[in-house]
Amino acid sequence: MADSVDLTMLRRGINIWNQWREQHPITKPNLAHANLYGANLSKINFDGVNLCEADLRKAKLIEAHLMGAQLTEARLAETNLTDANLTAVDLSAVDLSYACLHHVDLTFADLSQADLSYADLSQADLFGTKLVNANLAGADLTETNLVKARYNRQTIWPDNFDPEAAGAMLVD
């Protein structure tokens, strides 16, 4: 469950939250299971934050920093993550269907079993990302960097998309 102190800090606003994070860089906030449905969290510093099973559907996380955050089983359907930094983030089994991930940095992220159906991943950087058992049906992969992204035979790609031609690597 989310820590009540951490939720209180978040409710005080993004500027207060970001200042608090800057003043307490070692603190690892716990917002697991938090209900942040539809929240405007643009430019927030969620680096290293536990957001496992949090409800972030329809939230705005534009230019947010989530490097190293834990988002396992979080709900992010229809979330706007344009220009967000999701480097090395655990997004395994996350619902990102219809999410806007335009120009997002997902290098070395774990998207195993994630639902990315109909997501906008245009110009996103998925270098070294794990896409094992991920669903990318209908996703927009225009100018997406998939070099060294790992996928398996159960990974679902958009129709007529060739992952190997895009630089992704089949793993067993």
PDB file of C-alpha atoms in Angstrom, residues 33-106:
ATOM      1  CA  HIS A  33      -1.647   0.761  -5.240  1.00  0.00           C
ATOM      2  CA  ALA A  34      -2.147   4.563  -5.287  1.00  0.00           C
ATOM      3  CA  ASN A  35      -5.176   5.892  -7.160  1.00  0.00           C
ATOM      4  CA  LEU A  36      -3.765   8.568  -9.479  1.00  0.00           C
ATOM      5  CA  TYR A  37      -6.427   8.174 -12.169  1.00  0.00           C
ATOM      6  CA  GLY A  38      -6.455  11.177 -14.513  1.00  0.00           C
ATOM      7  CA  ALA A  39      -3.889  13.113 -12.445  1.00  0.00           C
ATOM      8  CA  ASN A  40      -1.739  15.788 -14.080  1.00  0.00           C
ATOM      9  CA  LEU A  41       1.767  14.707 -13.109  1.00  0.00           C
ATOM     10  CA  SER A  42       3.706  16.342 -15.929  1.00  0.00           C
ATOM     11  CA  LYS A  43       7.397  16.966 -15.175  1.00  0.00           C
ATOM     12  CA  ILE A  44       7.209  15.019 -11.903  1.00  0.00           C
ATOM     13  CA  ASN A  45      10.254  13.249 -10.477  1.00  0.00           C
ATOM     14  CA  PHE A  46       9.172   9.644  -9.922  1.00  0.00           C
ATOM     15  CA  ASP A  47      12.727   8.279 -10.291  1.00  0.00           C
ATOM     16  CA  GLY A  48      13.001   5.082  -8.237  1.00  0.00           C
ATOM     17  CA  VAL A  49       9.422   5.351  -6.906  1.00  0.00           C
ATOM     18  CA  ASN A  50       7.405   2.201  -6.167  1.00  0.00           C
ATOM     19  CA  LEU A  51       4.259   2.540  -8.295  1.00  0.00           C
ATOM     20  CA  CYS A  52       3.440  -1.176  -8.475  1.00  0.00           C
ATOM     21  CA  GLU A  53      -0.256  -1.754  -9.142  1.00  0.00           C
ATOM     22  CA  ALA A  54      -0.928   2.010  -9.097  1.00  0.00           C
ATOM     23  CA  ASP A  55      -3.878   3.307 -11.121  1.00  0.00           C
ATOM     24  CA  LEU A  56      -2.439   5.890 -13.514  1.00  0.00           C
ATOM     25  CA  ARG A  57      -5.034   5.482 -16.253  1.00  0.00           C
ATOM     26  CA  LYS A  58      -5.577   8.666 -18.275  1.00  0.00           C
ATOM     27  CA  ALA A  59      -2.904  10.471 -16.232  1.00  0.00           C
ATOM     28  CA  LYS A  60      -0.632  13.092 -17.799  1.00  0.00           C
ATOM     29  CA  LEU A  61       3.015  12.219 -17.219  1.00  0.00           C
ATOM     30  CA  ILE A  62       4.443  14.431 -19.952  1.00  0.00           C
ATOM     31  CA  GLU A  63       8.210  14.930 -19.497  1.00  0.00           C
ATOM     32  CA  ALA A  64       8.031  12.923 -16.260  1.00  0.00           C
ATOM     33  CA  HIS A  65      11.140  11.274 -14.817  1.00  0.00           C
ATOM     34  CA  LEU A  66      10.532   7.631 -13.915  1.00  0.00           C
ATOM     35  CA  MET A  67      14.046   6.241 -14.227  1.00  0.00           C
ATOM     36  CA  GLY A  68      14.345   3.029 -12.221  1.00  0.00           C
ATOM     37  CA  ALA A  69      10.730   3.220 -11.009  1.00  0.00           C
ATOM     38  CA  GLN A  70       8.796   0.042 -10.219  1.00  0.00           C
ATOM     39  CA  LEU A  71       5.546  -0.085 -12.179  1.00  0.00           C
ATOM     40  CA  THR A  72       4.833  -3.820 -12.216  1.00  0.00           C
ATOM     41  CA  GLU A  73       1.134  -4.429 -12.893  1.00  0.00           C
ATOM     42  CA  ALA A  74       0.358  -0.704 -12.877  1.00  0.00           C
ATOM     43  CA  ARG A  75      -2.589   0.488 -14.952  1.00  0.00           C
ATOM     44  CA  LEU A  76      -1.449   3.057 -17.515  1.00  0.00           C
ATOM     45  CA  ALA A  77      -4.067   2.686 -20.252  1.00  0.00           C
ATOM     46  CA  GLU A  78      -4.623   5.933 -22.165  1.00  0.00           C
ATOM     47  CA  THR A  79      -1.867   7.664 -20.177  1.00  0.00           C
ATOM     48  CA  ASN A  80       0.133  10.440 -21.859  1.00  0.00           C
ATOM     49  CA  LEU A  81       3.849   9.824 -21.304  1.00  0.00           C
ATOM     50  CA  THR A  82       5.154  12.023 -24.133  1.00  0.00           C
ATOM     51  CA  ASP A  83       8.875  12.793 -23.711  1.00  0.00           C
ATOM     52  CA  ALA A  84       9.047  10.888 -20.399  1.00  0.00           C
ATOM     53  CA  ASN A  85      12.224   9.185 -19.170  1.00  0.00           C
ATOM     54  CA  LEU A  86      11.474   5.534 -18.423  1.00  0.00           C
ATOM     55  CA  THR A  87      15.051   4.257 -18.591  1.00  0.00           C
ATOM     56  CA  ALA A  88      15.460   0.857 -16.905  1.00  0.00           C
ATOM     57  CA  VAL A  89      11.875   0.899 -15.625  1.00  0.00           C
ATOM     58  CA  ASP A  90      10.105  -2.340 -14.684  1.00  0.00           C
ATOM     59  CA  LEU A  91       6.887  -2.236 -16.713  1.00  0.00           C
ATOM     60  CA  SER A  92       6.279  -5.975 -16.730  1.00  0.00           C
ATOM     61  CA  ALA A  93       2.609  -6.958 -17.042  1.00  0.00           C
ATOM     62  CA  VAL A  94       1.589  -3.275 -17.310  1.00  0.00           C
ATOM     63  CA  ASP A  95      -1.482  -2.137 -19.242  1.00  0.00           C
ATOM     64  CA  LEU A  96      -0.277   0.597 -21.622  1.00  0.00           C
ATOM     65  CA  SER A  97      -3.021   0.084 -24.193  1.00  0.00           C
ATOM     66  CA  TYR A  98      -3.841   3.253 -26.138  1.00  0.00           C
ATOM     67  CA  ALA A  99      -1.124   5.128 -24.205  1.00  0.00           C
ATOM     68  CA  CYS A 100       0.834   7.969 -25.788  1.00  0.00           C
ATOM     69  CA  LEU A 101       4.521   7.075 -25.536  1.00  0.00           C
ATOM     70  CA  HIS A 102       5.704   9.470 -28.232  1.00  0.00           C
ATOM     71  CA  HIS A 103       9.439  10.215 -28.023  1.00  0.00           C
ATOM     72  CA  VAL A 104       9.739   8.279 -24.728  1.00  0.00           C
ATOM     73  CA  ASP A 105      13.062   6.882 -23.493  1.00  0.00           C
ATOM     74  CA  LEU A 106      12.466   3.210 -22.670  1.00  0.00           C
TER      75      LEU A 106
END
